[in-house]
Amino acid sequence: MSFIGNFFAGVDVGSLASKSVILKDGDIFATGLLKSGVNSVESGLSALNLALDAAGLKKEDLTYIVGTGYGRVSAPYANKAVTEITCHAKGANYLHPTVRTIIDMGGQDCKAIRIDEDGAVVDFAMNDKCAAGTGRFLEVMAEVFKVKLEDLGDIALSATDTVPMSSTCTVFAESETISLVARGEKPENILNGIHHSIANRIAGLFSRVGIASDVFFSGGVAKNTGMKSAIEQALKVTIVRPEIDPQLVGALGAAVIARSFAKKEGLWA
Amino acid sequence: MGLKTLDKITAALRSRPLELEQLRKEGKKVVGWLAYNIPEEIIYALGLIPIRVGQGGDGRLVEVGARHISTKNCVFVRQALGQFAEKTDPYIQQLDLVAIDATCIQLYRLEELINFYFEYKTVVLGVPRNFASKEGHEYFRKEVEFFTTKLEEFAGVTLEQSKLEKAISLYDGIREAIKSLYHYQSLDNAPLSWRDVSSVISAGYNLDRQNYLELLQELIAEVEENLTESPAGKEIEARIFLSGSLIPPGDTKLVDIIEQLGGRIVGDDLWSGLNFFLNLEIKESTPFGIADAYLDRVPHGSLPYLDLKSDGRLANLKHHLHEFGADGIIYHTLRYCDAFTFKAGETKDVLGKLPFLEIHTEYSGSDFEAIRTRVEAFIEMIKSKKEIAELV
């Protein structure tokens, strides 16, 4: 079976999940998403193969591949590597050209990105090297409360109160949470406090780069409704949600950049 | 780059520890010093051998130093303390006296500790916080006078006017030469890089100063001979300017990352780099004249911003960003080097729209990938202004 069109792929290997997006000319054609393994090359390839299978394509059908995420440094299947910061900017711009600010919360870091009308990064800031304010932090909290990660946000939104959380260090927050549970605080109220604590920390990132509408939320944590609400309150903004899985935005941006590189290198007219 | 004089400098450094050992056997005394405001001219004029101390980039030595000082002190101070504690560095082994200026309070603490724990002879030079005021100048004049007296006692000689004049002339020559090298490294057709110049500055910590000046002049002549035609149609480059906390000899993490990712460092305003050699005009060859000149040059970052609009550091930074054609600034802060960390936001605001990246780091390798991502994105951001924006 042969296809008419040009195909470009973006592969985003993150610390917790690996994602891929295939563009057919300018449109999203197929996607792939799975948990990252220990081997980032295999994780990236598996995510790419998922999307290829969904599209009914072979790797040879792809005109250009861009790798991103922390696994971009070991992505032999990719023609080029680009940072996830640039990719999230391009991905957000592709989906919503009016976006000027991006909050990207992934497995191991959190980014505040400012972009222009072309989707080019004009400034950015990232969290410190600890896990506070990341997907991993929320995973630990889900384990503490023995609930599913995807339910955390809804549980937080059902709170009747906000229990202040003084620590956003993952290790200290875990022990503080256990103390709060022992004190008789309701889990939903503690989780609400945790979400607001992270949101306030993220607001600190924006003190460095500023904020302008529209504001876009990407990364795996963007699926968390409680986090979206807490960030909207902390930043006093309304967040634009992507139509696609927000975890795929980086891979989408990588695919958009792959198309651009292909054009520049004369592989696509 | 293959410049012969760089090889000569490396060879001179190789033989320097033995040379120092021999000189000490002959009765010469070695004065180790750090950090920014110690007037080397006076040390040299008294016939003492100045050695600039302080290296970075060694996480193990940081841990050794941390046995004697809080882990809330910056890694540079902790490593310096580790060096004094271990005494395996060939230059530290040769020190008869350690002079430390109190520009940075953490370094002042270092002086107390090496004196207390490791029994080094030390001398401290007080530095005023209100460096721009008349009272600050009066205080510093007295401090330099006292410092001179202490060194005279240590050397067993009195400071002679003619020797001080010669020393000032020598150091003026070194300062001019370093400024020239900075100019050349920023050119498109430069036969040497910022890293080369940084290595040359590091060599100047230890080499005999007269020999050092001769090598610098030889290097400049060789650089001038090897300036090539400016390349036509060269690739778009990200010209990076380094600012913030010091990047001492041995600390190559950030520089390595920038260069590995295709960034080109074209200048700095580091106190371990160009700033140390700038705007030091000694109008009167006396300790008072030296005191005034040191206080009037570009101030050290540990001293407060007294007035953002007139601050010499910011004016100097803006001037050199322009002179070296920088596309963006990487503001490097060491963990617990609070003076620079606190100034990062203000500096960014003052510079306006120039791409600005703050990198907060230490000497361990645990944040290597995190820094790499930030720097890579920063370089992409700079290049996208010239290149990627056209693609999409």
XYZ file of C-alpha atoms in Angstrom:
661
model
C 0.000 0.000 0.000
C 1.408 3.372 -0.857
C 0.435 6.743 0.478
C 0.256 10.070 -1.226
C 1.752 12.790 0.882
C 4.756 13.550 3.023
C 5.073 12.254 6.542
C 7.029 13.870 9.350
C 7.461 12.480 12.844
C 8.244 13.908 16.219
C 9.379 11.618 19.039
C 9.408 12.936 22.594
C 11.132 10.643 25.094
C 10.362 11.928 28.576
C 11.315 10.522 31.956
C 7.898 8.933 32.522
C 6.326 8.694 29.053
C 7.435 8.443 25.438
C 5.284 10.046 22.785
C 5.218 10.334 19.032
C 3.186 12.251 16.483
C 3.158 11.779 12.722
C 2.111 14.661 10.503
C 0.803 14.042 7.019
C 1.821 17.201 5.202
C 0.382 19.662 7.731
C -2.147 17.525 9.594
C -1.905 15.202 12.563
C -2.118 11.707 11.087
C -1.253 9.345 13.955
C 0.043 9.335 17.505
C 1.694 6.961 19.942
C 2.106 7.115 23.715
C 3.556 4.660 26.217
C 5.468 4.550 29.502
C 9.196 5.124 29.165
C 11.440 2.222 29.975
C 15.013 2.229 31.195
C 16.399 2.292 27.662
C 15.488 5.617 26.082
C 16.385 4.475 22.534
C 13.944 1.573 22.801
C 11.300 3.774 24.415
C 11.499 6.294 21.589
C 11.415 3.623 18.931
C 8.446 1.904 20.590
C 6.506 5.179 20.684
C 7.372 5.817 17.051
C 6.347 2.288 16.059
C 3.026 2.732 17.852
C 2.265 5.764 15.708
C 3.564 4.060 12.569
C 1.309 1.056 13.226
C -1.667 3.316 13.822
C -0.931 5.087 10.545
C -0.186 1.933 8.608
C 3.233 3.296 7.710
C 6.803 2.056 7.823
C 9.699 4.088 9.164
C 11.002 4.436 5.605
C 7.818 6.322 4.703
C 8.814 9.171 6.990
C 10.531 12.090 5.294
C 12.059 13.477 8.470
C 12.136 12.663 12.195
C 12.959 15.036 15.063
C 13.707 13.689 18.527
C 13.051 15.671 21.679
C 12.723 15.254 25.442
C 15.529 14.072 27.700
C 15.982 11.063 25.407
C 16.834 13.258 22.419
C 20.538 12.828 23.129
C 20.246 9.129 22.299
C 17.825 8.987 19.384
C 19.670 7.355 16.472
C 16.357 6.993 14.600
C 15.963 10.782 14.392
C 17.427 13.095 11.758
C 17.811 15.877 14.316
C 17.357 16.581 18.007
C 15.636 19.695 19.328
C 14.911 20.574 22.946
C 11.451 20.050 24.338
C 11.228 23.764 25.116
C 11.360 24.691 21.443
C 9.082 21.756 20.570
C 6.370 22.652 23.069
C 6.444 26.184 21.684
C 5.948 24.964 18.127
C 3.322 22.436 19.198
C 1.289 25.013 21.089
C 1.599 27.471 18.214
C 0.398 24.805 15.784
C -2.695 24.114 17.865
C -3.429 27.683 18.992
C -1.585 30.464 17.134
C -2.793 32.986 19.711
C -0.891 31.297 22.547
C 1.891 33.438 24.046
C 2.568 31.597 27.301
C 3.026 27.881 27.935
C 3.099 25.946 31.174
C 4.623 22.554 30.518
C 4.554 20.124 33.403
C 6.233 16.853 32.631
C 7.527 13.901 34.561
C 10.730 15.428 35.867
C 10.535 19.137 35.235
C 8.278 22.093 34.809
C 8.731 24.938 32.362
C 7.366 28.416 31.865
C 7.758 29.367 28.200
C 6.982 32.640 26.451
C 6.553 32.540 22.685
C 5.874 34.964 19.854
C 3.322 34.833 17.081
C 5.519 32.429 15.076
C 5.849 30.007 17.934
C 9.480 30.995 18.522
C 10.650 30.964 22.136
C 11.387 34.445 23.471
C 12.049 33.473 27.093
C 11.745 30.498 29.390
C 12.400 29.327 32.920
C 12.543 25.868 34.419
C 12.115 24.525 37.912
C 15.131 23.764 40.036
C 16.634 20.312 39.788
C 14.383 18.814 42.487
C 11.163 17.008 41.589
C 8.820 19.578 43.160
C 6.056 20.612 40.802
C 6.469 17.678 38.466
C 4.600 14.576 37.421
C 6.880 12.470 39.576
C 5.874 14.500 42.618
C 2.210 13.833 41.921
C 2.939 10.144 41.369
C 4.464 9.952 44.834
C 1.408 11.690 46.295
C -0.928 9.279 44.510
C 1.017 6.408 46.054
C 0.739 7.963 49.506
C -3.073 8.148 49.203
C -3.364 4.834 47.331
C -5.342 6.443 44.523
C -4.887 6.467 40.770
C -2.729 9.269 39.410
C -5.451 10.309 36.975
C -7.960 10.710 39.839
C -5.799 13.091 41.902
C -7.113 16.273 40.319
C -10.786 15.397 40.662
C -10.264 14.399 44.293
C -8.601 17.755 44.952
C -11.472 19.575 43.283
C -13.933 17.864 45.638
C -12.224 19.423 48.678
C -14.154 21.561 51.122
C -11.009 23.163 52.475
C -7.369 23.722 51.578
C -4.801 22.316 53.963
C -1.654 24.425 53.566
C 1.330 22.406 52.492
C 4.569 23.965 53.635
C 6.939 21.806 51.631
C 7.140 21.096 47.920
C 10.250 18.940 48.186
C 8.992 15.486 47.229
C 10.634 13.715 50.143
C 9.628 16.283 52.769
C 6.139 16.658 51.300
C 5.606 12.926 51.546
C 6.430 12.893 55.251
C 4.418 16.076 55.818
C 1.443 14.490 54.076
C 1.661 11.400 56.263
C 1.725 13.678 59.326
C -1.349 15.548 58.074
C -3.206 12.273 57.500
C -2.283 11.141 61.011
C -3.614 14.460 62.320
C -6.995 13.622 60.814
C -7.046 15.985 57.860
C -9.245 14.812 54.990
C -7.327 13.419 52.001
C -9.165 15.638 49.497
C -8.297 18.749 51.512
C -4.636 17.730 51.745
C -4.534 17.025 48.020
C -6.111 20.382 47.356
C -3.330 21.971 49.424
C -0.709 20.027 47.485
C -2.107 21.235 44.160
C -2.155 24.850 45.322
C 1.343 24.525 46.729
C 2.641 23.359 43.333
C 0.656 26.046 41.533
C 2.211 28.752 43.700
C 5.636 27.392 42.982
C 4.892 27.535 39.259
C 3.698 31.116 39.636
C 7.222 31.863 40.882
C 8.644 30.695 37.548
C 6.505 33.280 35.783
C 7.941 36.077 37.883
C 11.063 35.527 35.759
C 9.492 35.368 32.306
C 6.219 37.259 32.674
C 2.857 36.116 31.402
C 0.672 37.056 28.434
C -2.538 35.645 26.994
C -3.346 33.097 25.725
C -1.968 30.709 28.312
C -1.575 27.090 27.320
C -1.035 24.038 29.534
C 0.885 21.051 28.144
C 2.610 17.950 29.421
C 1.271 14.938 31.262
C 0.247 16.948 34.343
C -2.020 19.096 32.154
C -4.504 16.199 32.244
C -4.970 16.913 35.947
C -8.093 19.081 36.301
C -7.234 20.066 39.859
C -3.841 21.345 38.788
C -5.342 23.350 35.950
C -7.775 24.970 38.361
C -5.081 25.695 40.972
C -2.780 27.264 38.372
C -5.610 29.399 36.997
C -6.174 30.715 40.512
C -2.485 31.265 41.236
C -1.787 33.053 37.950
C -5.229 34.681 37.671
C -5.597 33.502 34.081
C -7.845 31.238 32.034
C -5.956 28.334 30.555
C -6.480 27.181 26.969
C -6.639 23.419 26.738
C -5.314 21.569 23.704
C -7.743 19.533 21.635
C -5.293 16.662 21.639
C -3.803 14.821 24.597
C -1.616 17.535 26.233
C 1.107 14.961 26.726
C 1.577 14.882 22.946
C 2.282 18.590 22.447
C 6.087 18.217 22.586
C 6.056 15.394 20.030
C 3.684 17.413 17.859
C 6.057 20.373 17.967
C 8.928 18.048 17.046
C 6.928 16.848 14.038
C 6.213 20.443 12.992
C 9.939 21.214 13.210
C 10.711 18.000 11.285
C 8.523 19.322 8.477
C 10.424 22.625 8.557
C 13.817 20.953 8.439
C 12.666 18.751 5.571
C 11.649 21.838 3.676
C 14.914 23.590 4.395
C 16.947 20.592 3.312
C 14.983 20.260 0.086
C 13.298 16.999 1.046
C 9.840 18.470 0.772
C 8.597 21.227 -1.454
C 44.179 26.551 17.643
C 47.822 25.601 17.501
C 49.348 28.892 18.599
C 52.920 28.228 19.636
C 52.834 30.730 22.485
C 49.953 28.854 24.106
C 52.203 25.796 24.171
C 54.976 27.883 25.691
C 52.609 29.063 28.418
C 51.626 25.473 29.151
C 55.302 24.483 29.336
C 56.071 27.411 31.662
C 53.269 26.307 33.957
C 54.588 22.758 34.019
C 57.930 23.857 35.404
C 56.584 26.550 37.719
C 56.014 24.472 40.912
C 59.650 23.302 40.917
C 60.774 26.832 40.141
C 58.862 28.117 43.155
C 60.320 25.438 45.351
C 63.816 26.493 44.300
C 63.084 30.176 44.833
C 61.855 29.483 48.342
C 65.053 27.570 49.083
C 66.880 30.717 48.024
C 64.933 32.722 50.597
C 62.053 34.071 48.527
C 58.595 34.106 50.087
C 55.342 33.238 48.357
C 52.070 35.042 49.031
C 48.888 33.282 47.950
C 45.907 35.559 47.562
C 42.275 35.774 46.652
C 39.942 37.221 45.458
C 39.449 40.624 43.686
C 40.848 43.609 45.552
C 44.246 42.481 46.781
C 46.733 44.910 45.185
C 49.260 42.528 43.690
C 51.436 45.490 42.777
C 52.377 45.934 46.437
C 53.132 42.236 46.958
C 55.360 42.233 43.891
C 57.104 45.503 44.724
C 58.114 44.086 48.106
C 59.973 41.244 46.386
C 57.352 38.680 47.384
C 56.015 36.167 44.865
C 52.262 36.518 44.305
C 50.206 33.421 43.503
C 46.506 33.828 42.849
C 44.595 31.032 44.560
C 41.208 29.461 43.968
C 40.026 26.706 41.688
C 36.657 25.177 40.952
C 34.927 22.187 39.464
C 36.069 19.529 41.920
C 33.140 18.055 43.854
C 35.440 15.916 45.996
C 37.399 18.909 47.282
C 34.093 20.669 47.980
C 33.216 17.793 50.317
C 36.623 18.009 51.997
C 36.068 21.714 52.591
C 32.538 21.080 53.848
C 33.985 19.247 56.848
C 35.070 22.627 58.187
C 32.424 25.024 56.880
C 28.660 25.055 56.446
C 27.255 23.483 53.312
C 25.336 26.748 52.928
C 28.585 28.405 51.848
C 29.257 28.549 48.135
C 31.058 25.672 46.449
C 34.001 27.857 45.441
C 34.731 28.704 49.066
C 34.215 25.109 50.128
C 36.591 23.863 47.427
C 39.185 26.507 48.308
C 38.979 25.357 51.911
C 39.315 21.764 50.720
C 42.477 22.737 48.846
C 43.987 24.333 51.932
C 42.949 21.331 54.031
C 44.495 18.755 51.712
C 47.626 20.680 50.700
C 48.142 18.470 47.667
C 47.972 21.350 45.177
C 51.572 22.163 44.169
C 50.976 25.896 44.586
C 49.140 25.700 47.898
C 52.140 23.738 49.184
C 54.424 26.683 48.482
C 52.491 29.401 50.301
C 54.165 31.276 53.145
C 51.299 33.701 53.641
C 47.711 33.939 52.443
C 46.159 37.345 51.752
C 42.385 37.573 51.401
C 40.264 40.621 50.736
C 36.903 40.871 52.450
C 35.025 41.845 49.290
C 33.006 38.665 49.635
C 32.118 37.876 53.226
C 32.299 34.140 52.569
C 35.923 34.523 51.524
C 36.596 36.512 54.658
C 35.292 33.506 56.576
C 37.669 31.321 54.568
C 40.580 33.349 55.930
C 39.472 32.738 59.508
C 39.127 29.019 58.920
C 42.443 28.381 57.193
C 44.142 30.362 59.930
C 42.326 28.531 62.722
C 42.258 24.954 61.434
C 45.312 24.764 59.211
C 47.538 27.411 60.810
C 48.273 29.399 57.682
C 49.686 32.858 58.240
C 47.037 35.180 56.925
C 46.360 38.831 56.337
C 42.973 40.378 55.599
C 42.230 43.453 53.552
C 38.975 45.104 54.557
C 36.755 46.334 51.722
C 34.003 48.918 52.268
C 30.389 48.174 51.303
C 29.837 51.857 50.484
C 32.609 51.777 47.914
C 31.405 54.837 46.028
C 31.482 57.210 48.978
C 34.228 59.454 50.363
C 34.079 57.542 53.661
C 34.491 54.278 51.772
C 37.610 55.589 50.084
C 39.077 56.838 53.361
C 38.459 53.461 54.970
C 40.022 51.561 52.080
C 43.075 53.830 52.002
C 43.721 52.980 55.640
C 43.155 49.301 54.943
C 45.650 49.269 52.068
C 48.126 51.204 54.216
C 47.721 48.641 57.013
C 47.977 45.789 54.496
C 51.225 47.286 53.174
C 52.673 47.552 56.697
C 51.806 43.929 57.395
C 53.459 42.801 54.179
C 56.533 44.942 54.873
C 56.903 43.210 58.246
C 56.490 39.824 56.586
C 58.965 40.596 53.796
C 61.423 42.341 56.124
C 61.768 45.271 53.742
C 60.204 48.676 53.257
C 58.176 49.491 50.179
C 60.319 51.508 47.787
C 58.744 54.067 45.487
C 60.803 53.069 42.465
C 59.928 49.374 42.865
C 56.266 50.184 43.276
C 56.324 52.276 40.089
C 57.929 49.395 38.198
C 55.353 46.962 39.576
C 52.490 49.229 38.570
C 53.918 49.523 35.081
C 54.243 45.734 34.852
C 50.658 45.149 35.950
C 49.353 47.868 33.655
C 51.010 45.957 30.821
C 49.354 42.702 31.871
C 45.956 44.375 32.076
C 46.307 45.929 28.627
C 47.439 42.631 27.143
C 44.470 40.716 28.537
C 42.104 43.369 27.188
C 43.711 42.992 23.747
C 43.299 39.222 23.858
C 39.621 39.641 24.710
C 39.224 41.895 21.716
C 40.886 39.416 19.383
C 38.989 36.345 20.618
C 35.682 38.042 19.805
C 36.555 38.592 16.147
C 35.218 36.358 13.385
C 38.733 35.678 12.160
C 40.234 35.049 15.590
C 42.899 32.359 15.823
C 42.086 31.868 19.517
C 38.902 31.339 21.501
C 37.444 32.680 24.737
C 38.451 29.386 26.318
C 42.052 29.990 25.219
C 42.031 33.438 26.800
C 40.508 32.015 29.944
C 43.341 29.462 30.118
C 45.855 32.248 29.653
C 44.296 34.155 32.564
C 44.487 30.999 34.687
C 48.170 30.648 33.833
C 48.652 34.170 35.112
C 47.613 33.013 38.583
C 50.896 31.193 38.954
C 53.554 32.323 36.495
C 56.262 34.855 37.261
C 54.597 38.133 36.371
C 57.445 39.538 34.253
C 57.659 36.295 32.313
C 53.879 36.299 32.031
C 53.794 39.764 30.477
C 56.433 38.762 27.948
C 54.428 35.660 27.035
C 51.259 37.736 26.682
C 52.996 40.170 24.346
C 54.404 37.297 22.330
C 50.952 35.745 22.144
C 49.376 38.981 20.943
C 52.012 39.305 18.230
C 51.352 35.721 17.143
C 47.588 36.294 17.164
C 47.983 39.399 15.010
C 50.135 37.459 12.555
C 47.525 34.726 12.320
C 44.409 36.772 11.831
C 42.778 35.289 8.772
C 40.380 36.805 6.279
C 36.887 37.154 7.722
C 34.967 34.105 6.530
C 32.207 34.830 4.028
C 28.803 33.193 4.418
C 29.625 31.687 7.769
C 27.071 29.625 9.672
C 24.700 31.385 12.029
C 26.228 31.286 15.478
C 24.945 31.947 18.951
C 27.371 34.448 20.501
C 27.175 33.965 24.249
C 28.295 36.398 26.926
C 28.970 34.977 30.400
C 28.057 36.892 33.529
C 27.392 36.209 37.201
C 29.440 34.215 39.702
C 33.062 33.453 38.981
C 34.141 30.589 36.722
C 37.578 29.799 38.149
C 40.261 27.539 36.695
C 39.085 23.936 36.720
C 35.371 24.714 36.487
C 34.614 23.832 32.882
C 31.115 22.350 33.155
C 29.118 25.263 31.777
C 31.758 26.251 29.222
C 31.966 22.649 27.979
C 28.197 22.440 27.626
C 27.938 25.728 25.729
C 30.689 24.756 23.318
C 29.458 21.170 22.840
C 26.084 22.565 21.844
C 27.584 24.864 19.261
C 27.440 28.091 21.227
C 30.374 30.475 20.981
C 31.444 32.367 24.082
C 32.562 35.836 23.035
C 33.034 37.666 26.313
C 32.354 37.910 30.011
C 32.153 40.274 32.908
C 33.260 37.716 35.477
C 35.551 38.703 38.313
C 37.553 35.604 37.411
C 37.622 36.866 33.825
C 37.794 40.219 32.111
C 36.482 42.451 34.912
C 39.578 41.897 36.995
C 41.670 43.655 34.350
C 39.396 46.597 33.607
C 39.443 50.287 34.457
C 42.262 50.144 36.964
C 44.051 53.457 36.577
C 46.598 54.118 39.288
C 47.129 57.865 39.120
C 49.540 58.069 42.059
C 52.173 55.416 42.735
C 51.471 55.098 46.454
C 49.346 52.758 48.565
C 46.725 55.522 48.726
C 46.761 55.905 44.953
C 46.426 52.147 44.572
C 43.552 52.068 47.068
C 41.634 54.718 45.149
C 42.198 52.983 41.822
C 41.076 49.579 43.069
C 37.941 51.037 44.585
C 37.085 53.077 41.502
C 37.247 50.208 39.022
C 34.313 47.976 38.104
C 33.057 46.853 41.518
C 32.885 43.233 42.543
C 29.408 41.676 42.464
C 29.489 40.974 46.186
C 29.247 44.685 46.821
C 25.702 46.041 46.735
C 24.006 47.866 43.921
C 23.804 51.376 45.300
C 22.161 52.919 42.272
C 20.950 50.828 39.357
C 21.110 53.752 36.929
C 24.713 54.683 37.601
C 26.171 51.348 38.662
C 29.499 50.720 36.958
C 28.917 46.991 36.717
C 25.771 47.341 34.649
C 27.309 50.040 32.448
C 30.341 47.796 31.937
C 28.129 44.818 31.145
C 26.130 46.758 28.557
C 29.305 48.137 27.007
C 30.893 44.727 26.578
C 27.717 43.052 25.350
C 27.810 45.584 22.544
C 31.576 45.483 21.989
C 31.684 41.700 21.707
C 28.515 41.469 19.614
C 26.745 39.162 22.054
C 23.430 37.610 21.032
C 22.519 36.535 24.544
C 23.753 36.387 28.091
C 24.123 33.344 30.299
C 24.073 34.484 33.887
C 25.868 31.841 35.890
C 25.211 31.603 39.612
C 26.816 29.186 42.006
C 24.655 27.709 44.705
C 24.811 29.930 47.807
C 26.730 32.626 45.941
C 23.908 34.887 47.028
C 25.364 38.200 45.901
C 25.089 37.180 42.269
C 21.932 35.102 42.647
C 20.085 38.102 44.077
C 21.306 40.351 41.267
C 20.164 38.047 38.457
C 16.600 39.375 38.301
C 17.680 43.018 38.400
C 20.286 42.432 35.725
C 17.748 40.756 33.472
C 15.334 43.650 33.934
C 18.000 46.238 33.184
C 19.060 44.475 29.982
C 15.519 44.420 28.637
C 14.905 42.205 25.640
C 18.347 40.659 25.236
C 17.990 36.867 25.580
C 18.952 36.042 29.146
C 19.387 32.636 30.737
C 20.129 32.109 34.395
C 21.977 28.910 35.203
C 22.105 28.010 38.874
C 24.632 25.278 39.491
C 27.377 23.803 41.635
C 30.415 21.600 41.069
C 28.709 18.197 41.131
C 27.663 16.598 37.856
C 24.101 15.840 38.962
C 22.619 18.791 37.087
C 24.591 18.304 33.879
C 21.627 17.188 31.769
C 19.306 19.819 33.245
C 21.818 22.545 32.367
C 22.352 21.024 28.959
C 18.632 21.246 28.185
C 18.462 24.884 29.286
C 21.551 25.928 27.347
C 20.495 23.988 24.251
C 17.063 25.625 24.301
C 18.716 29.002 24.798
C 20.980 28.492 21.804
C 17.989 27.323 19.761
C 16.143 30.438 20.867
C 18.966 32.696 19.739
C 19.415 30.890 16.451
C 15.680 30.817 15.833
C 15.735 34.580 15.673
C 18.049 34.252 12.729
C 17.157 30.885 11.294
C 14.370 28.643 12.625
C 11.731 31.390 12.571
C 12.167 31.517 8.826
C 11.481 27.815 8.510
C 8.068 27.471 10.089
